[in-house]
Amino acid sequence: MGGVTAPPTVVPELDELTALVGNGNAVVLSGAGLSTDSGIPDYRGATGSLRRHTPMTWQTFTRDPRGRHRYWARSFVGWRQIAGAEPNDGHRAVAALQQAGLVGGIVTQNVDGLHQAGGATDVLELHGGLDRTVCLQCGDVASRAALDVRLRAANPGFRPEPVDDEVNPDGDVELPESVLDGFVMVDCLACGGGPLKPDVVFFGETVPPERVAAAYDLVGCARSLVVLGSSLTVMSGYRFVLRAAKDGIPVAIVNAGPTRGDEKADVRVDAPLGRVLPELAARLAR
Ligand SMILES: [Zn+2]
């Protein structure tokens, strides 16, 4: 051996992970940690923004018109970053494993659409997606990009300076309170006036039962459950780990830092996804 030395990317547990995913029909459960390399922060991970930023709640959004207006003003500015975010090597590795026939399903807690942008298909978006809006009055689902065109037309001069550059996981950025009155929100076109909400599950909101059932079905038929980039803090993801463990389906967790599911995991890889997943795909999907 000589010349250029490749960095030692292999963590010991990678062999076990390779064997598990190599068995096929692995169901992926992904969380915010998969998208941090794409510039979308994690509320709860090592660089979690929960300390400085209180996420929007269902209660505030639906009951407080001012809170809703604040969200949309901030989301209007944050949309540039969400729409411009690119999938990273981790997303592409998952897509490659899916195309190789080894991944039987993808359930994501992320609302950024980056699995799909990375080439994955049939992604079950547990918490919805920021690329759509839903009307709180008539239920009409519409494109967020189309809303952006309308918002730009209604807000030609609204270009406030964000408090900081970082977009929040809900797709909004921090804005000074003083600029909010300068923002004009538009309403649902389908019913002519219903308030719009991003088609995502906010804190304090429940995931639609049929979506949960579909995810349980996927997990129940899986040969393994592979958790990627989630600390499993909220029950909305953790319950699938509990179900798999109860059914005797092996669980692998790849996450930098501890998770709530560690005791249930058969394989635990504590390393950055950006290192582990490309290596896994190189072993299995080439
Ligand atoms: Zn409507």
CSV table of C-alpha atoms and ligand atoms in Angstrom, one decimal:
chain,number,residue,atom,x,y,z
A,1,MET,CA,0.0,0.0,0.0
A,2,GLY,CA,1.2,3.5,-0.7
A,3,GLY,CA,0.5,6.7,-2.4
A,4,VAL,CA,-2.8,8.4,-1.4
A,5,THR,CA,-4.2,7.0,1.8
A,6,ALA,CA,-8.0,6.8,1.8
A,7,PRO,CA,-9.5,8.0,5.1
A,8,PRO,CA,-10.6,5.1,7.3
A,9,THR,CA,-14.3,5.4,6.6
A,10,VAL,CA,-15.3,2.0,7.9
A,11,VAL,CA,-16.8,1.8,11.3
A,12,PRO,CA,-16.9,-1.7,12.8
A,13,GLU,CA,-20.6,-1.9,12.8
A,14,LEU,CA,-20.8,-1.3,9.0
A,15,ASP,CA,-20.3,-5.0,8.3
A,16,GLU,CA,-23.4,-5.8,10.3
A,17,LEU,CA,-25.4,-3.0,8.7
A,18,THR,CA,-24.3,-4.3,5.2
A,19,ALA,CA,-25.4,-7.8,6.1
A,20,LEU,CA,-28.8,-6.6,7.3
A,21,VAL,CA,-29.6,-4.3,4.4
A,22,GLY,CA,-28.1,-6.9,2.0
A,23,ASN,CA,-30.9,-9.3,3.0
A,24,GLY,CA,-33.3,-7.0,1.1
A,25,ASN,CA,-36.7,-5.6,2.0
A,26,ALA,CA,-35.2,-3.1,4.4
A,27,VAL,CA,-37.6,-0.3,5.4
A,28,VAL,CA,-36.0,3.0,6.0
A,29,LEU,CA,-37.2,5.5,8.6
A,30,SER,CA,-35.4,8.8,8.1
A,31,GLY,CA,-35.2,11.9,10.2
A,32,ALA,CA,-33.8,15.4,10.2
A,33,GLY,CA,-30.2,14.1,10.6
A,34,LEU,CA,-30.3,12.9,7.0
A,35,SER,CA,-30.9,16.5,5.7
A,36,THR,CA,-28.5,18.5,7.9
A,37,ASP,CA,-25.8,18.1,5.2
A,38,SER,CA,-28.2,19.8,2.8
A,39,GLY,CA,-28.4,22.8,5.1
A,40,ILE,CA,-31.6,22.0,6.8
A,41,PRO,CA,-31.1,22.0,10.6
A,42,ASP,CA,-32.3,19.5,13.1
A,43,TYR,CA,-34.5,20.6,16.0
A,44,ARG,CA,-33.0,18.0,18.3
A,45,GLY,CA,-29.7,16.7,17.0
A,46,ALA,CA,-26.3,17.8,18.0
A,47,THR,CA,-26.8,21.1,16.2
A,48,GLY,CA,-30.4,21.3,17.2
A,49,SER,CA,-32.2,24.6,16.9
A,50,LEU,CA,-34.8,24.0,19.5
A,51,ARG,CA,-32.8,25.9,22.0
A,52,ARG,CA,-33.0,29.2,20.0
A,53,HIS,CA,-36.2,28.6,18.0
A,54,THR,CA,-39.7,27.6,19.1
A,55,PRO,CA,-41.2,25.6,16.3
A,56,MET,CA,-44.7,26.5,15.1
A,57,THR,CA,-47.5,24.6,16.8
A,58,TRP,CA,-50.8,23.4,15.5
A,59,GLN,CA,-52.5,25.4,18.3
A,60,THR,CA,-50.8,28.7,17.4
A,61,PHE,CA,-51.3,28.2,13.7
A,62,THR,CA,-55.0,27.4,13.7
A,63,ARG,CA,-56.1,29.6,16.6
A,64,ASP,CA,-54.0,32.7,16.3
A,65,PRO,CA,-54.3,34.7,13.0
A,66,ARG,CA,-51.3,36.8,14.0
A,67,GLY,CA,-49.2,33.7,14.6
A,68,ARG,CA,-50.3,32.3,11.2
A,69,HIS,CA,-49.4,35.6,9.5
A,70,ARG,CA,-46.0,35.6,11.2
A,71,TYR,CA,-45.4,32.0,10.0
A,72,TRP,CA,-46.2,32.9,6.4
A,73,ALA,CA,-44.1,36.0,6.3
A,74,ARG,CA,-41.2,34.0,7.6
A,75,SER,CA,-41.9,31.1,5.3
A,76,PHE,CA,-42.1,33.4,2.3
A,77,VAL,CA,-38.5,34.5,3.0
A,78,GLY,CA,-37.4,30.9,4.0
A,79,TRP,CA,-38.8,29.3,0.9
A,80,ARG,CA,-35.8,30.4,-1.2
A,81,GLN,CA,-33.6,28.2,0.9
A,82,ILE,CA,-36.0,25.2,1.1
A,83,ALA,CA,-36.7,25.3,-2.7
A,84,GLY,CA,-32.9,25.6,-3.3
A,85,ALA,CA,-31.8,22.8,-1.0
A,86,GLU,CA,-30.1,20.0,-2.8
A,87,PRO,CA,-30.1,16.3,-1.9
A,88,ASN,CA,-26.9,15.0,-0.3
A,89,ASP,CA,-24.9,11.8,-0.6
A,90,GLY,CA,-27.0,10.2,2.0
A,91,HIS,CA,-30.2,10.8,0.1
A,92,ARG,CA,-28.5,9.5,-3.1
A,93,ALA,CA,-27.3,6.4,-1.3
A,94,VAL,CA,-30.8,5.5,-0.1
A,95,ALA,CA,-32.1,6.0,-3.7
A,96,ALA,CA,-29.3,3.7,-5.0
A,97,LEU,CA,-30.2,1.0,-2.4
A,98,GLN,CA,-33.8,1.3,-3.4
A,99,GLN,CA,-33.0,1.0,-7.1
A,100,ALA,CA,-30.9,-2.0,-6.3
A,101,GLY,CA,-34.0,-3.6,-4.9
A,102,LEU,CA,-32.8,-3.7,-1.3
A,103,VAL,CA,-35.0,-1.1,0.2
A,104,GLY,CA,-38.7,-2.1,0.5
A,105,GLY,CA,-40.0,1.2,1.6
A,106,ILE,CA,-39.0,4.7,2.8
A,107,VAL,CA,-40.9,6.4,5.6
A,108,THR,CA,-39.6,9.9,6.4
A,109,GLN,CA,-40.2,12.4,9.1
A,110,ASN,CA,-38.7,15.1,6.9
A,111,VAL,CA,-40.8,17.6,5.0
A,112,ASP,CA,-38.1,18.8,2.6
A,113,GLY,CA,-38.7,16.4,-0.3
A,114,LEU,CA,-35.0,15.7,-0.6
A,115,HIS,CA,-35.4,11.9,-0.7
A,116,GLN,CA,-37.4,12.3,-3.9
A,117,ALA,CA,-35.0,14.9,-5.2
A,118,GLY,CA,-32.3,12.4,-4.7
A,119,GLY,CA,-34.0,9.9,-6.9
A,120,ALA,CA,-36.1,7.8,-4.4
A,121,THR,CA,-39.7,6.9,-5.2
A,122,ASP,CA,-42.7,5.9,-3.2
A,123,VAL,CA,-41.7,7.9,-0.2
A,124,LEU,CA,-44.2,8.0,2.7
A,125,GLU,CA,-44.0,11.5,4.1
A,126,LEU,CA,-45.1,10.9,7.7
A,127,HIS,CA,-45.2,14.6,8.5
A,128,GLY,CA,-46.3,15.8,5.1
A,129,GLY,CA,-44.3,18.0,2.7
A,130,LEU,CA,-43.5,21.7,2.4
A,131,ASP,CA,-44.0,21.6,-1.3
A,132,ARG,CA,-47.8,21.6,-0.8
A,133,THR,CA,-50.4,23.7,1.0
A,134,VAL,CA,-53.7,22.6,2.4
A,135,CYS,CA,-56.7,24.9,3.0
A,136,LEU,CA,-58.0,24.8,6.5
A,137,GLN,CA,-61.5,25.6,5.3
A,138,CYS,CA,-62.1,23.4,2.3
A,139,GLY,CA,-59.1,20.9,2.4
A,140,ASP,CA,-57.9,21.8,-1.1
A,141,VAL,CA,-54.3,20.7,-1.6
A,142,ALA,CA,-52.2,23.0,-3.8
A,143,SER,CA,-48.7,23.6,-4.9
A,144,ARG,CA,-46.4,25.6,-2.7
A,145,ALA,CA,-44.5,26.8,-5.8
A,146,ALA,CA,-47.7,28.2,-7.2
A,147,LEU,CA,-48.4,29.9,-3.9
A,148,ASP,CA,-45.0,31.5,-4.1
A,149,VAL,CA,-45.8,33.0,-7.4
A,150,ARG,CA,-48.9,34.6,-5.9
A,151,LEU,CA,-47.0,35.7,-2.8
A,152,ARG,CA,-44.3,37.4,-4.9
A,153,ALA,CA,-47.0,39.3,-6.8
A,154,ALA,CA,-48.7,40.4,-3.6
A,155,ASN,CA,-45.4,41.4,-1.9
A,156,PRO,CA,-43.2,43.0,-4.6
A,157,GLY,CA,-41.3,45.1,-2.0
A,158,PHE,CA,-41.1,42.7,0.9
A,159,ARG,CA,-37.4,41.8,1.3
A,160,PRO,CA,-36.7,42.0,5.0
A,161,GLU,CA,-33.3,41.0,6.4
A,162,PRO,CA,-33.7,37.7,8.4
A,163,VAL,CA,-32.4,37.8,12.0
A,164,ASP,CA,-30.0,35.0,11.0
A,165,ASP,CA,-29.4,33.1,7.8
A,166,GLU,CA,-30.5,29.7,9.0
A,167,VAL,CA,-33.8,28.3,7.8
A,168,ASN,CA,-35.9,26.5,10.3
A,169,PRO,CA,-37.1,22.9,9.7
A,170,ASP,CA,-40.6,24.2,9.3
A,171,GLY,CA,-39.4,26.2,6.3
A,172,ASP,CA,-39.4,29.6,7.9
A,173,VAL,CA,-36.6,32.1,8.9
A,174,GLU,CA,-36.5,34.4,11.9
A,175,LEU,CA,-37.7,37.9,11.1
A,176,PRO,CA,-38.0,41.0,13.2
A,177,GLU,CA,-41.5,41.5,14.6
A,178,SER,CA,-41.5,45.0,13.2
A,179,VAL,CA,-41.5,43.9,9.5
A,180,LEU,CA,-44.5,41.6,9.8
A,181,ASP,CA,-47.2,44.2,9.0
A,182,GLY,CA,-45.5,44.8,5.7
A,183,PHE,CA,-46.3,41.3,4.5
A,184,VAL,CA,-49.5,40.5,2.6
A,185,MET,CA,-50.8,36.9,2.8
A,186,VAL,CA,-53.2,35.4,0.2
A,187,ASP,CA,-55.9,32.8,0.8
A,188,CYS,CA,-57.2,29.6,-0.8
A,189,LEU,CA,-58.2,30.0,-4.5
A,190,ALA,CA,-60.4,26.9,-4.5
A,191,CYS,CA,-62.9,28.2,-1.9
A,192,GLY,CA,-62.1,31.9,-2.2
A,193,GLY,CA,-60.9,32.8,1.2
A,194,GLY,CA,-59.9,29.8,3.4
A,195,PRO,CA,-56.6,30.2,5.3
A,196,LEU,CA,-53.7,28.1,4.0
A,197,LYS,CA,-51.4,25.9,5.9
A,198,PRO,CA,-48.3,24.2,4.7
A,199,ASP,CA,-49.2,20.5,4.3
A,200,VAL,CA,-47.0,19.5,7.2
A,201,VAL,CA,-47.7,18.1,10.6
A,202,PHE,CA,-46.8,20.8,13.1
A,203,PHE,CA,-45.8,20.2,16.7
A,204,GLY,CA,-49.0,19.4,18.7
A,205,GLU,CA,-50.7,18.0,15.6
A,206,THR,CA,-51.4,14.3,15.0
A,207,VAL,CA,-50.3,12.4,12.0
A,208,PRO,CA,-53.3,11.3,9.9
A,209,PRO,CA,-54.2,7.7,11.1
A,210,GLU,CA,-54.3,6.3,7.5
A,211,ARG,CA,-50.7,7.5,7.0
A,212,VAL,CA,-49.6,5.8,10.3
A,213,ALA,CA,-51.4,2.6,9.3
A,214,ALA,CA,-49.6,2.6,5.9
A,215,ALA,CA,-46.2,3.0,7.7
A,216,TYR,CA,-47.1,0.2,10.1
A,217,ASP,CA,-47.9,-2.0,7.1
A,218,LEU,CA,-44.6,-1.3,5.5
A,219,VAL,CA,-42.7,-2.0,8.8
A,220,GLY,CA,-44.7,-5.1,9.5
A,221,CYS,CA,-43.7,-6.7,6.1
A,222,ALA,CA,-40.0,-5.6,6.4
A,223,ARG,CA,-37.1,-7.9,6.8
A,224,SER,CA,-35.4,-5.1,8.7
A,225,LEU,CA,-36.0,-1.5,9.9
A,226,VAL,CA,-33.2,0.9,9.3
A,227,VAL,CA,-33.4,4.3,11.1
A,228,LEU,CA,-31.4,7.0,9.5
A,229,GLY,CA,-30.7,10.3,11.2
A,230,SER,CA,-33.3,10.4,13.9
A,231,SER,CA,-32.9,10.6,17.6
A,232,LEU,CA,-36.4,9.1,17.8
A,233,THR,CA,-37.4,11.7,20.4
A,234,VAL,CA,-41.0,11.9,19.3
A,235,MET,CA,-43.3,8.9,19.4
A,236,SER,CA,-44.4,9.5,15.8
A,237,GLY,CA,-41.2,7.8,14.7
A,238,TYR,CA,-40.2,5.8,17.8
A,239,ARG,CA,-43.4,3.7,17.7
A,240,PHE,CA,-42.2,2.0,14.5
A,241,VAL,CA,-39.1,0.9,16.3
A,242,LEU,CA,-41.2,-0.4,19.1
A,243,ARG,CA,-43.4,-2.3,16.6
A,244,ALA,CA,-40.4,-3.8,14.8
A,245,ALA,CA,-38.8,-4.9,18.0
A,246,LYS,CA,-42.0,-6.5,19.2
A,247,ASP,CA,-42.5,-8.3,15.9
A,248,GLY,CA,-38.9,-9.6,16.0
A,249,ILE,CA,-37.8,-7.5,13.0
A,250,PRO,CA,-34.2,-6.5,13.3
A,251,VAL,CA,-33.6,-2.8,13.9
A,252,ALA,CA,-30.6,-0.9,12.7
A,253,ILE,CA,-30.0,2.7,13.8
A,254,VAL,CA,-27.5,5.0,12.0
A,255,ASN,CA,-27.3,8.3,13.8
A,256,ALA,CA,-24.5,10.6,15.0
A,257,GLY,CA,-25.2,10.6,18.8
A,258,PRO,CA,-27.5,8.7,21.1
A,259,THR,CA,-31.1,7.9,20.3
A,260,ARG,CA,-34.1,6.8,22.3
A,261,GLY,CA,-34.2,3.6,20.4
A,262,ASP,CA,-30.6,2.4,21.1
A,263,GLU,CA,-31.7,-0.3,23.5
A,264,LYS,CA,-34.0,-1.8,20.9
A,265,ALA,CA,-31.4,-1.8,18.1
A,266,ASP,CA,-29.7,-4.9,16.8
A,267,VAL,CA,-27.2,-2.8,14.9
A,268,ARG,CA,-26.1,0.6,16.1
A,269,VAL,CA,-23.9,2.8,14.0
A,270,ASP,CA,-22.9,6.0,15.7
A,271,ALA,CA,-21.3,7.9,12.9
A,272,PRO,CA,-22.2,10.7,10.4
A,273,LEU,CA,-24.6,9.5,7.7
A,274,GLY,CA,-22.5,11.3,5.1
A,275,ARG,CA,-19.8,8.7,5.7
A,276,VAL,CA,-21.8,5.6,6.4
A,277,LEU,CA,-24.4,5.7,3.6
A,278,PRO,CA,-22.2,6.2,0.6
A,279,GLU,CA,-20.0,3.4,1.8
A,280,LEU,CA,-23.0,1.1,2.3
A,281,ALA,CA,-24.3,1.9,-1.2
A,282,ALA,CA,-20.8,1.3,-2.6
A,283,ARG,CA,-20.8,-2.1,-1.1
A,284,LEU,CA,-24.4,-3.2,-2.0
A,285,ALA,CA,-25.7,-1.1,-4.9
A,286,ARG,CA,-22.9,-0.9,-7.5
B,1,ZN,ZN,-60.2,26.5,0.5
